[in-house]
């Protein structure tokens, strides 16, 4: 019976890691897509997911303690086709120098170019050479919740981060999920001062939509389903008051008809640029800092 | 601003909510977009409610034998009127998305139910029942329940079969009629909530609320039916003083029987609970957190009750038992 309880708990933890990994991969691709507007303060986007057992949510701790023999940082996800996979990372590798959410390298390399990462595999220490594209230095977390929500903020040290709640990850198709994360990253771009707001629409949420849609397109995700996702998940779906002609003040993501109209225009604008093979640069963003 | 309409076969589309409109001047594109959004949303929500109504009818009708004197009469349908929706945009959207008019309209006909057998179709307008005009959902509800109400008030046992109702309908501008024979069902209603949660909850003695999160998560009706059967069993059989293990294992078994009697695959219960456990690990531990972070890690956990693991053993054996009984054509009622 204990074995059966363990099996179920392990399955639940694996699901959690799978969902978080999906978020991590999308986040890395979007960070790279936003890189031209983040100045010089960039971090590599390797397409790796890692965790340690003491980061596990309380309910997952038994499974996390079974999965990881010690409290070091383990790679749990290697995104196919991304830099981490090319560098040879494998699930189960121990990241020896990265006790936090950020990858730490053997030496503090400047700019792009390969960096060395110290790992342990099967008891042997190795150095892998990671040649990863650089992205905006944002952290992205998945949070367990019974609310459909995502948000962006920064912590006391000024580290910008975004959080997406698990129900969105569970329900959203990849393009839609990318749009929701892109929208939050849009807020981070706005907060980071890279945007000339005067050239964008007045509504903050519409501004974040506009930038998010561009990031999603630049990262190569499908966009056409995004508006549908907005209706179904960002708003309280039964609550047709969300469709009222006035934005509601008490809602963090009021989905107004004006906002979806604006998004549709943005998608058309991006579609025109894609067909013309033009540069996917949103209006109102300052010229690349580098 | 929400209005909930009556009780015929459970849900009414008016529970979808109400549109609010302001009098502030709005541009024509925004007005059109609002209408478009309202229509799409009503269509989506209605699709989820149709699916749930089919399962609700199958479960509650199939399990009537469990309900004794609680049984009610049902015709298996979702009904509504355009005026259930507030505001011109809401009404027009509802009329388009759900094919609602001023008369009480049939929004959905439950699979295998009395309305379907009588040839009633979604989109039909209900003009009268047994000659009495139907203006609102309550009129239809009263007509469907009349025989149950009469028997109860006179202290008689319910008839084995209910007398058919004659519905006068308007279909494609033509009047037509249908003889609908209500059937017995357990009184439970399944309503929906916008929550992305995965577990149904009791929101009334005979009302269970099924979050949209669960409806979207469970693609398989067979799996969904076993979870909902479990919830219905809780609401019919839980008594004060029962301990958790008794409640859960009884709800599992009766829920499985209900789902199997309603025509759903009994084996689906196993995967359904494993799927739920993977997404909501709390249920593995019977809703309890295995141990607080600050306390000794393993000692405390090992002695805890691992509820679902034990229950799954029983769920598997019940599923096999029901499958075998079905194969032999035996009755599933205990």
Coordinates of C-alpha atoms in Angstrom, one line a residue:
Chain A
X1 CA 0.0 0.0 0.0
X2 CA 2.9 2.4 0.8
X3 CA 4.3 1.5 -2.6
X4 CA 1.1 2.4 -4.3
X5 CA 0.8 5.7 -2.4
X6 CA 4.4 6.4 -3.4
X7 CA 3.7 5.6 -7.0
X8 CA 0.8 8.1 -7.1
X9 CA 2.8 10.8 -5.4
X10 CA 5.7 10.3 -7.8
X11 CA 3.3 10.6 -10.7
X12 CA 2.0 13.8 -9.3
X13 CA 5.5 15.3 -8.9
X14 CA 6.5 14.2 -12.4
X15 CA 3.4 16.0 -13.7
X16 CA 4.3 19.1 -11.8
X17 CA 7.8 19.1 -13.2
X18 CA 6.5 18.5 -16.7
X19 CA 4.2 21.4 -16.4
X20 CA 6.9 23.7 -15.0
X21 CA 9.3 22.6 -17.7
X22 CA 6.8 23.5 -20.4
X23 CA 6.6 27.0 -18.8
X24 CA 10.4 27.2 -18.6
X25 CA 11.0 26.4 -22.2
X26 CA 8.5 29.0 -23.4
X27 CA 9.9 31.5 -21.0
X28 CA 13.5 31.0 -22.4
X29 CA 12.3 31.4 -25.9
X30 CA 10.4 34.5 -25.1
X31 CA 13.3 36.0 -23.1
X32 CA 15.5 35.6 -26.2
X33 CA 12.8 37.2 -28.3
X34 CA 12.7 40.2 -26.0
X35 CA 16.5 40.5 -25.7
X36 CA 17.0 43.5 -28.1
X37 CA 15.1 45.7 -25.6
X38 CA 16.8 44.6 -22.4
X39 CA 20.1 46.5 -22.7
X40 CA 23.3 44.7 -21.8
X41 CA 22.0 42.9 -18.7
X42 CA 21.2 39.6 -20.3
X43 CA 21.3 36.0 -19.2
X44 CA 21.6 32.8 -21.3
X45 CA 18.5 31.0 -22.3
X46 CA 19.6 27.4 -22.3
X47 CA 16.2 25.6 -22.4
X48 CA 17.0 23.8 -19.2
X49 CA 14.8 23.1 -16.1
X50 CA 16.3 22.4 -12.7
X51 CA 15.1 22.0 -9.2
X52 CA 16.1 20.7 -5.8
X53 CA 14.1 18.7 -3.3
X54 CA 13.7 21.5 -0.8
X55 CA 12.0 23.7 -3.5
X56 CA 9.2 21.2 -3.8
X57 CA 5.8 22.2 -2.5
X58 CA 4.9 20.6 0.8
X59 CA 2.6 18.0 -0.8
X60 CA 5.3 17.0 -3.2
X61 CA 8.1 16.7 -0.7
X62 CA 7.8 12.9 -0.2
X63 CA 8.2 12.4 -3.9
X64 CA 11.0 14.9 -4.2
X65 CA 12.9 13.2 -1.4
X66 CA 12.5 9.9 -3.2
X67 CA 13.6 11.3 -6.5
X68 CA 16.6 13.3 -5.3
X69 CA 19.1 11.6 -3.0
X70 CA 20.4 14.9 -1.7
X71 CA 19.6 18.6 -1.7
X72 CA 21.7 19.6 -4.7
X73 CA 20.3 21.2 -7.8
X74 CA 19.3 18.6 -10.4
X75 CA 18.5 19.1 -14.1
X76 CA 15.0 17.8 -14.7
X77 CA 14.3 19.0 -18.1
X78 CA 16.3 19.5 -21.3
X79 CA 14.3 21.3 -24.0
X80 CA 14.7 19.6 -27.4
X81 CA 16.6 21.7 -30.0
X82 CA 17.8 24.3 -27.5
X83 CA 21.2 25.2 -26.3
X84 CA 21.2 23.0 -23.2
X85 CA 20.6 19.9 -25.3
X86 CA 23.3 20.9 -27.8
X87 CA 25.7 21.4 -24.9
X88 CA 25.0 17.8 -23.8
X89 CA 23.0 18.3 -20.7
X90 CA 21.0 15.3 -19.5
X91 CA 18.2 14.9 -17.0
X92 CA 19.8 13.9 -13.7
X93 CA 22.9 16.1 -14.0
X94 CA 23.8 18.0 -10.9
X95 CA 24.4 21.7 -11.4
X96 CA 27.4 22.2 -9.0
X97 CA 27.5 26.0 -9.0
X98 CA 23.9 27.0 -9.3
X99 CA 22.2 26.8 -5.9
X100 CA 19.5 29.3 -7.0
X101 CA 17.1 29.9 -9.8
X102 CA 19.9 31.3 -12.0
X103 CA 22.5 29.4 -13.9
X104 CA 26.0 30.1 -12.6
X105 CA 29.0 29.6 -14.8
X106 CA 32.6 28.7 -14.1
X107 CA 33.7 32.1 -15.0
X108 CA 31.7 35.3 -15.4
X109 CA 31.7 35.5 -19.2
X110 CA 30.8 38.8 -20.8
X111 CA 28.3 39.0 -23.7
X112 CA 27.5 36.0 -25.8
X113 CA 29.8 33.1 -26.6
X114 CA 30.3 29.7 -24.9
X115 CA 30.4 29.4 -21.2
X116 CA 31.5 26.5 -19.1
X117 CA 29.1 24.9 -16.6
X118 CA 30.3 22.5 -13.9
X119 CA 28.1 19.5 -13.5
X120 CA 28.3 16.1 -11.8
X121 CA 27.0 13.0 -13.7
X122 CA 27.1 9.5 -12.3
X123 CA 29.5 10.6 -9.5
X124 CA 32.0 12.2 -12.0
X125 CA 32.6 16.0 -12.3
X126 CA 32.3 17.3 -15.9
X127 CA 32.4 20.7 -17.5
X128 CA 30.0 21.3 -20.4
X129 CA 30.4 24.1 -22.8
X130 CA 27.1 26.0 -23.2
X131 CA 26.7 28.3 -26.1
X132 CA 23.2 29.7 -25.4
X133 CA 21.5 32.7 -26.9
X134 CA 21.0 35.6 -24.5
X135 CA 17.7 36.7 -23.2
X136 CA 16.2 39.3 -20.8
X137 CA 17.2 38.5 -17.2
X138 CA 13.7 37.6 -16.1
X139 CA 12.7 34.7 -13.9
X140 CA 9.6 32.8 -14.5
X141 CA 7.7 30.6 -12.0
X142 CA 4.8 28.3 -12.1
X143 CA 2.5 28.5 -9.1
X144 CA -0.1 26.0 -7.8
X145 CA -3.4 27.8 -7.5
X146 CA -7.1 27.4 -8.1
X147 CA -7.2 30.7 -9.9
X148 CA -6.7 31.5 -13.6
X149 CA -4.1 34.1 -13.3
X150 CA -0.6 35.3 -14.2
X151 CA 1.3 38.3 -13.1
X152 CA 4.6 40.1 -13.3
X153 CA 6.6 42.0 -10.6
X154 CA 10.0 42.4 -9.2
X155 CA 11.5 41.4 -5.9
X156 CA 13.2 43.6 -3.4
X157 CA 16.6 43.2 -5.1
X158 CA 15.0 44.5 -8.3
X159 CA 15.0 41.1 -9.9
X160 CA 12.1 41.1 -12.4
X161 CA 10.0 37.9 -12.5
X162 CA 6.7 36.6 -13.9
X163 CA 4.4 34.0 -12.4
X164 CA 1.9 31.8 -14.2
X165 CA -0.6 29.8 -12.3
X166 CA -0.9 26.1 -13.0
X167 CA -4.5 26.0 -14.2
X168 CA -3.4 28.1 -17.2
X169 CA -0.6 25.7 -17.9
X170 CA -3.0 22.8 -17.7
X171 CA -5.7 24.2 -19.9
X172 CA -3.8 26.3 -22.4
X173 CA -2.5 25.2 -25.7
X174 CA 1.2 26.1 -26.3
X175 CA 0.5 29.2 -28.4
X176 CA -2.0 30.5 -25.9
X177 CA 0.3 29.8 -23.0
X178 CA 3.1 31.6 -24.8
X179 CA 0.8 34.6 -25.3
X180 CA -0.1 34.8 -21.6
X181 CA 3.6 34.6 -20.6
X182 CA 4.4 37.0 -23.4
X183 CA 1.8 39.4 -22.0
X184 CA 3.5 39.3 -18.6
X185 CA 6.9 39.8 -20.2
X186 CA 5.3 42.8 -22.0
X187 CA 4.6 44.2 -18.5
X188 CA 8.2 43.7 -17.6
X189 CA 9.4 45.5 -20.8
X190 CA 7.0 48.4 -19.9
X191 CA 8.3 48.5 -16.3
X192 CA 11.9 48.3 -17.5
X193 CA 11.6 51.6 -19.3
X194 CA 12.3 50.2 -22.8
X195 CA 9.0 51.4 -24.1
X196 CA 7.9 54.8 -25.3
X197 CA 4.5 54.6 -23.9
X198 CA 3.3 57.7 -25.7
X199 CA 3.4 55.7 -29.0
X200 CA 1.3 52.9 -27.7
X201 CA -2.4 52.6 -26.7
X202 CA -3.3 54.2 -23.4
X203 CA -4.5 51.0 -21.7
X204 CA -1.7 49.2 -19.8
X205 CA -3.1 45.7 -20.5
X206 CA -3.5 46.5 -24.2
X207 CA 0.1 47.7 -24.2
X208 CA 1.3 44.4 -22.6
X209 CA -0.9 42.5 -25.1
X210 CA 0.8 44.4 -28.0
X211 CA 4.3 43.6 -26.8
X212 CA 3.4 40.1 -25.8
X213 CA 2.0 39.3 -29.2
X214 CA 5.3 40.5 -30.8
X215 CA 7.4 38.4 -28.4
X216 CA 5.3 35.3 -29.2
X217 CA 5.6 35.9 -33.0
X218 CA 9.4 36.5 -32.7
X219 CA 9.8 33.3 -30.7
X220 CA 8.0 31.4 -33.5
X221 CA 4.8 30.4 -31.7
X222 CA 1.4 30.3 -33.3
X223 CA -0.6 33.3 -32.5
X224 CA -4.1 32.9 -34.0
X225 CA -5.5 31.1 -31.0
X226 CA -4.5 33.7 -28.6
X227 CA -7.6 35.8 -28.6
X228 CA -9.7 32.7 -27.8
X229 CA -7.5 32.0 -24.8
X230 CA -8.0 35.5 -23.6
X231 CA -11.7 35.0 -23.5
X232 CA -11.6 31.6 -21.9
X233 CA -9.0 31.8 -19.3
X234 CA -7.9 35.3 -18.5
X235 CA -11.4 36.3 -17.7
X236 CA -13.7 34.6 -15.3
X237 CA -15.4 32.6 -18.0
X238 CA -18.9 32.5 -16.7
X239 CA -18.8 36.0 -15.6
X240 CA -20.2 37.8 -18.6
X241 CA -19.9 41.1 -16.8
X242 CA -16.3 40.9 -18.1
X243 CA -17.9 41.6 -21.4
X244 CA -19.4 44.9 -20.2
X245 CA -18.4 47.9 -22.1
X246 CA -16.6 49.4 -19.1
X247 CA -13.4 47.8 -17.8
X248 CA -13.9 46.6 -14.3
X249 CA -11.5 48.2 -11.8
X250 CA -11.3 45.2 -9.5
X251 CA -10.0 42.8 -12.1
X252 CA -6.3 42.6 -12.9
X253 CA -6.9 41.5 -16.5
X254 CA -10.1 43.0 -17.6
X255 CA -10.9 41.7 -21.0
X256 CA -12.7 44.4 -22.7
X257 CA -14.0 44.4 -26.3
X258 CA -11.7 47.3 -26.9
X259 CA -8.8 45.2 -25.8
X260 CA -9.6 42.2 -27.9
X261 CA -10.2 44.5 -30.9
X262 CA -6.7 46.0 -30.4
X263 CA -5.2 42.6 -30.1
X264 CA -6.8 41.5 -33.3
X265 CA -5.3 44.6 -35.0
X266 CA -1.9 43.7 -33.6
X267 CA -2.2 40.2 -34.9
X268 CA -3.0 41.6 -38.4
X269 CA -0.1 44.0 -38.2
X270 CA 2.3 41.1 -37.3
X271 CA 0.8 38.9 -40.0
X272 CA 1.5 41.6 -42.6
X273 CA 5.1 41.9 -41.4
X274 CA 5.5 38.1 -41.4
X275 CA 4.2 37.9 -45.0
X276 CA 6.5 40.7 -46.1
X277 CA 9.4 39.0 -44.2
X278 CA 9.9 42.4 -42.5
X279 CA 11.6 42.9 -39.2
X280 CA 9.3 42.0 -36.3
X281 CA 9.9 45.1 -34.2
X282 CA 6.9 46.5 -32.3
X283 CA 6.2 50.2 -32.6
X284 CA 7.2 52.3 -29.7
X285 CA 10.2 50.2 -28.6
X286 CA 13.4 52.1 -28.5
X287 CA 16.2 51.0 -30.9
X288 CA 18.1 48.0 -29.6
X289 CA 20.5 49.1 -26.9
X290 CA 23.4 47.2 -28.3
Chain B
X1 CA -26.1 40.3 -11.7
X2 CA -27.1 36.7 -12.1
X3 CA -30.4 35.0 -12.3
X4 CA -31.0 31.3 -11.9
X5 CA -34.0 29.9 -13.5
X6 CA -36.0 26.9 -12.3
X7 CA -35.3 23.3 -12.0
X8 CA -36.6 21.3 -15.0
X9 CA -33.9 18.8 -15.5
X10 CA -31.5 20.9 -13.6
X11 CA -29.7 23.7 -15.3
X12 CA -31.2 26.5 -17.1
X13 CA -29.2 28.6 -19.4
X14 CA -30.1 31.7 -17.5
X15 CA -27.5 30.5 -15.0
X16 CA -25.0 31.5 -17.7
X17 CA -25.4 35.0 -16.2
X18 CA -26.4 38.3 -17.5
X19 CA -24.9 40.9 -19.7
X20 CA -24.5 44.4 -18.4
X21 CA -24.5 47.3 -20.7
X22 CA -23.8 50.9 -20.0
X23 CA -25.4 53.9 -21.5
X24 CA -22.1 55.5 -22.3
X25 CA -21.6 56.1 -26.0
X26 CA -19.7 53.3 -27.6
X27 CA -18.3 53.0 -31.0
X28 CA -19.9 50.6 -33.4
X29 CA -16.9 48.3 -33.7
X30 CA -16.7 47.9 -30.0
X31 CA -20.4 47.2 -29.9
X32 CA -20.1 44.6 -32.5
X33 CA -17.1 43.1 -30.8
X34 CA -19.0 42.9 -27.5
X35 CA -21.8 41.0 -29.3
X36 CA -19.2 38.7 -30.9
X37 CA -17.6 37.9 -27.6
X38 CA -20.9 37.4 -25.9
X39 CA -21.9 35.0 -28.6
X40 CA -18.7 33.0 -28.5
X41 CA -18.7 32.8 -24.8
X42 CA -22.3 31.6 -24.6
X43 CA -21.6 29.0 -27.3
X44 CA -18.6 27.7 -25.4
X45 CA -20.2 27.6 -22.0
X46 CA -23.3 26.0 -23.5
X47 CA -21.2 23.3 -25.0
X48 CA -19.8 22.4 -21.6
X49 CA -23.2 22.5 -20.1
X50 CA -24.7 20.2 -22.7
X51 CA -22.0 17.6 -22.1
X52 CA -22.6 17.8 -18.3
X53 CA -26.4 17.6 -18.8
X54 CA -26.0 14.3 -20.8
X55 CA -23.9 12.9 -18.0
X56 CA -26.2 14.2 -15.3
X57 CA -29.3 12.7 -16.9
X58 CA -27.6 9.4 -17.4
X59 CA -26.3 9.2 -13.9
X60 CA -29.4 10.4 -12.1
X61 CA -31.8 8.4 -14.1
X62 CA -29.6 5.3 -14.1
X63 CA -29.2 5.5 -10.3
X64 CA -32.9 6.1 -9.4
X65 CA -32.9 2.8 -7.6
X66 CA -30.6 4.3 -5.0
X67 CA -32.9 7.2 -4.2
X68 CA -36.0 5.6 -2.8
X69 CA -38.6 8.2 -1.9
X70 CA -36.3 11.0 -3.0
X71 CA -36.9 10.3 -6.7
X72 CA -38.1 13.1 -8.9
X73 CA -39.5 13.3 -12.5
X74 CA -37.2 14.5 -15.2
X75 CA -37.5 15.0 -19.0
X76 CA -33.8 15.6 -19.6
X77 CA -33.3 19.0 -21.1
X78 CA -31.9 22.5 -20.9
X79 CA -34.3 25.3 -21.5
X80 CA -34.2 29.1 -21.6
X81 CA -35.6 32.3 -22.9
X82 CA -34.0 35.3 -24.5
X83 CA -35.3 37.5 -21.8
X84 CA -33.3 35.6 -19.2
X85 CA -30.4 37.7 -20.4
X86 CA -30.2 41.3 -19.4
X87 CA -29.4 44.0 -21.9
X88 CA -30.0 44.2 -25.6
X89 CA -26.6 42.8 -26.5
X90 CA -27.0 39.9 -24.1
X91 CA -30.4 39.0 -25.5
X92 CA -29.3 39.2 -29.1
X93 CA -26.2 37.1 -28.4
X94 CA -28.2 34.5 -26.5
X95 CA -30.8 34.4 -29.3
X96 CA -28.0 33.8 -31.8
X97 CA -25.7 31.5 -29.8
X98 CA -28.4 29.4 -28.1
X99 CA -31.2 29.9 -30.5
X100 CA -33.4 31.4 -27.9
X101 CA -36.6 33.3 -28.5
X102 CA -39.3 35.0 -26.4
X103 CA -41.0 31.7 -25.8
X104 CA -39.3 29.0 -23.7
X105 CA -36.8 27.3 -25.9
X106 CA -35.2 23.9 -25.8
X107 CA -31.5 24.5 -25.7
X108 CA -30.5 20.9 -25.3
X109 CA -32.0 17.5 -25.3
X110 CA -30.2 15.0 -23.1
X111 CA -28.9 11.9 -24.8
X112 CA -31.2 9.0 -24.3
X113 CA -33.8 11.0 -22.4
X114 CA -37.5 11.4 -22.6
X115 CA -37.3 14.5 -24.8
X116 CA -35.0 12.8 -27.2
X117 CA -37.3 9.7 -27.4
X118 CA -40.3 12.0 -28.0
X119 CA -38.5 13.6 -31.0
X120 CA -38.1 17.1 -29.3
X121 CA -35.2 19.0 -30.8
X122 CA -33.0 21.8 -29.6
X123 CA -34.4 25.0 -31.0
X124 CA -38.0 24.0 -30.5
X125 CA -40.2 26.5 -28.7
X126 CA -42.5 25.1 -26.0
X127 CA -45.9 26.7 -26.3
X128 CA -48.0 24.7 -23.9
X129 CA -48.0 21.5 -21.8
X130 CA -51.2 19.5 -21.6
X131 CA -53.1 22.6 -22.9
X132 CA -51.7 25.0 -20.3
X133 CA -49.6 27.8 -21.7
X134 CA -45.9 27.8 -20.8
X135 CA -44.5 31.2 -20.3
X136 CA -41.5 30.5 -18.2
X137 CA -39.3 27.6 -17.1
X138 CA -41.3 27.4 -13.8
X139 CA -44.4 26.5 -15.8
X140 CA -42.7 23.5 -17.5
X141 CA -41.0 22.5 -14.2
X142 CA -44.4 22.4 -12.4
X143 CA -46.0 20.3 -15.2
X144 CA -43.1 17.8 -15.1
X145 CA -43.2 17.5 -11.3
X146 CA -47.0 17.5 -11.0
X147 CA -47.4 13.8 -10.7
X148 CA -44.7 13.5 -8.1
X149 CA -46.1 16.4 -6.2
X150 CA -49.7 15.0 -6.3
X151 CA -48.6 11.5 -5.2
X152 CA -46.6 13.0 -2.3
X153 CA -49.3 15.3 -1.1
X154 CA -51.8 12.5 -1.1
X155 CA -49.4 10.1 0.6
X156 CA -49.5 7.7 -2.4
X157 CA -46.5 5.8 -3.7
X158 CA -45.1 7.2 -7.0
X159 CA -46.5 5.5 -10.1
X160 CA -44.1 3.1 -11.7
X161 CA -44.4 5.0 -14.9
X162 CA -45.4 8.6 -15.3
X163 CA -48.3 9.6 -17.6
X164 CA -47.0 11.3 -20.7
X165 CA -47.2 15.1 -21.1
X166 CA -48.4 16.6 -24.3
X167 CA -46.0 19.4 -25.4
X168 CA -47.2 21.8 -28.0
X169 CA -44.1 23.0 -29.9
X170 CA -43.2 25.6 -32.5
X171 CA -40.5 24.3 -34.9
X172 CA -39.4 26.2 -38.0
X173 CA -42.6 28.3 -37.7
X174 CA -44.8 25.2 -37.7
X175 CA -46.7 24.0 -34.7
X176 CA -46.1 20.4 -33.8
X177 CA -46.7 18.3 -30.7
X178 CA -44.8 15.7 -28.8
X179 CA -45.7 13.1 -26.1
X180 CA -43.0 13.2 -23.5
X181 CA -43.0 10.6 -20.7
X182 CA -41.0 11.9 -17.7
X183 CA -38.8 9.3 -16.1
X184 CA -37.6 8.8 -12.5
X185 CA -34.3 10.1 -11.4
X186 CA -32.3 10.9 -8.4
X187 CA -32.8 14.6 -7.4
X188 CA -29.2 15.6 -7.8
X189 CA -28.4 18.5 -10.1
X190 CA -25.0 19.2 -11.6
X191 CA -24.2 22.8 -12.1
X192 CA -21.0 24.4 -13.4
X193 CA -18.7 27.0 -12.0
X194 CA -16.0 29.0 -13.7
X195 CA -13.3 27.7 -11.4
X196 CA -10.3 25.9 -12.9
X197 CA -10.4 23.6 -9.9
X198 CA -10.5 19.9 -10.5
X199 CA -12.8 18.6 -7.8
X200 CA -16.6 18.8 -7.7
X201 CA -18.1 20.2 -4.5
X202 CA -21.6 20.1 -2.9
X203 CA -23.2 23.5 -3.1
X204 CA -26.6 22.4 -1.8
X205 CA -28.2 19.3 -0.5
X206 CA -29.0 18.1 -4.0
X207 CA -26.7 20.4 -6.0
X208 CA -23.2 19.5 -6.9
X209 CA -21.0 22.1 -8.6
X210 CA -18.6 20.9 -11.2
X211 CA -15.8 23.3 -12.0
X212 CA -15.0 23.9 -15.6
X213 CA -11.4 22.9 -14.9
X214 CA -12.6 19.3 -14.3
X215 CA -14.8 19.3 -17.5
X216 CA -11.8 20.5 -19.5
X217 CA -9.4 18.2 -17.9
X218 CA -11.4 15.0 -18.4
X219 CA -11.8 14.4 -22.1
X220 CA -13.4 11.1 -21.5
X221 CA -17.1 11.0 -20.4
X222 CA -16.6 7.6 -18.9
X223 CA -13.9 8.9 -16.6
X224 CA -15.8 12.1 -15.8
X225 CA -18.9 10.0 -14.9
X226 CA -17.1 8.0 -12.3
X227 CA -15.9 11.2 -10.6
X228 CA -19.4 12.7 -10.7
X229 CA -21.0 9.5 -9.6
X230 CA -18.7 9.6 -6.6
X231 CA -19.8 13.1 -5.8
X232 CA -23.5 12.3 -6.2
X233 CA -23.1 9.3 -4.0
X234 CA -21.5 11.5 -1.3
X235 CA -24.5 13.8 -1.4
X236 CA -27.0 11.0 -1.3
X237 CA -25.4 8.8 1.3
X238 CA -23.1 10.8 3.6
X239 CA -24.3 11.0 7.1
X240 CA -23.1 12.9 10.1
X241 CA -20.8 10.8 12.1
X242 CA -19.4 8.7 9.3
X243 CA -15.7 8.6 9.3
X244 CA -13.7 9.7 6.2
X245 CA -12.7 6.2 5.1
X246 CA -16.3 5.0 5.3
X247 CA -17.6 8.0 3.3
X248 CA -15.0 7.8 0.6
X249 CA -15.0 4.1 0.0
X250 CA -18.8 4.0 0.0
X251 CA -18.9 7.0 -2.4
X252 CA -16.4 5.3 -4.7
X253 CA -18.3 2.1 -4.9
X254 CA -21.8 3.5 -5.3
X255 CA -20.4 6.1 -7.8
X256 CA -18.9 3.3 -9.8
X257 CA -22.2 1.4 -9.8
X258 CA -24.1 4.5 -10.8
X259 CA -21.7 5.2 -13.7
X260 CA -21.9 1.6 -14.9
X261 CA -25.7 1.5 -14.7
X262 CA -25.8 4.7 -16.7
X263 CA -23.9 3.0 -19.5
X264 CA -20.4 4.3 -18.8
X265 CA -17.3 2.0 -18.9
X266 CA -16.7 0.8 -15.3
X267 CA -12.9 0.4 -15.9
X268 CA -12.6 4.1 -16.6
X269 CA -12.8 4.8 -12.9
X270 CA -9.3 3.6 -12.3
X271 CA -7.7 6.0 -14.8
X272 CA -10.0 8.8 -13.7
X273 CA -8.7 8.6 -10.1
X274 CA -5.1 8.2 -11.1
X275 CA -5.4 11.2 -13.4
X276 CA -6.9 13.3 -10.6
X277 CA -4.3 12.1 -8.1
X278 CA -1.5 13.2 -10.5
X279 CA -2.9 16.7 -10.8
X280 CA -4.3 17.1 -7.2
X281 CA -1.9 15.1 -5.0
X282 CA -3.8 16.2 -2.0
X283 CA -6.3 13.5 -2.6
X284 CA -3.6 10.9 -2.3
X285 CA -3.4 11.8 1.3
X286 CA -7.1 12.1 1.9
X287 CA -6.9 15.9 1.7
X288 CA -4.2 16.1 4.4
X289 CA -0.8 17.5 3.9
X290 CA 1.7 14.7 4.6
X291 CA 3.7 16.7 7.1
X292 CA 4.5 20.3 7.8
X293 CA 7.8 21.6 6.5
X294 CA 9.1 22.4 9.9
X295 CA 8.7 18.9 11.3
X296 CA 10.7 15.7 11.0
X297 CA 10.3 14.8 7.4
X298 CA 9.7 11.1 7.1
X299 CA 8.7 9.8 10.4
X300 CA 5.5 11.7 10.5
X301 CA 4.5 10.9 6.9
X302 CA 4.9 7.2 7.1
X303 CA 2.2 6.7 9.7
X304 CA -0.2 8.9 7.8
X305 CA -3.3 7.6 6.2
X306 CA -2.6 7.2 2.4
X307 CA -6.2 7.4 1.5
X308 CA -6.3 7.1 -2.3
X309 CA -3.8 4.2 -2.5
X310 CA -6.1 2.1 -0.3
X311 CA -9.2 3.3 -2.2
X312 CA -7.7 2.5 -5.5
X313 CA -7.4 -1.2 -4.6
X314 CA -11.1 -1.2 -3.9
X315 CA -11.9 0.9 -7.0
X316 CA -10.0 -1.6 -9.2
X317 CA -11.7 -4.6 -7.8
X318 CA -15.2 -2.9 -8.1
X319 CA -14.4 -2.0 -11.7
X320 CA -13.5 -5.6 -12.5
X321 CA -16.6 -6.9 -10.7
X322 CA -18.9 -4.5 -12.5
X323 CA -17.3 -5.3 -15.9
X324 CA -17.8 -9.0 -15.3
X325 CA -21.4 -8.5 -14.2
X326 CA -22.1 -6.4 -17.3
X327 CA -20.6 -9.1 -19.5
X328 CA -22.9 -11.6 -17.9
X329 CA -25.9 -9.3 -18.2
X330 CA -26.5 -9.2 -14.4
X331 CA -28.1 -6.3 -12.6
X332 CA -25.6 -4.0 -11.0
X333 CA -27.7 -2.8 -8.0
X334 CA -26.3 -4.1 -4.8

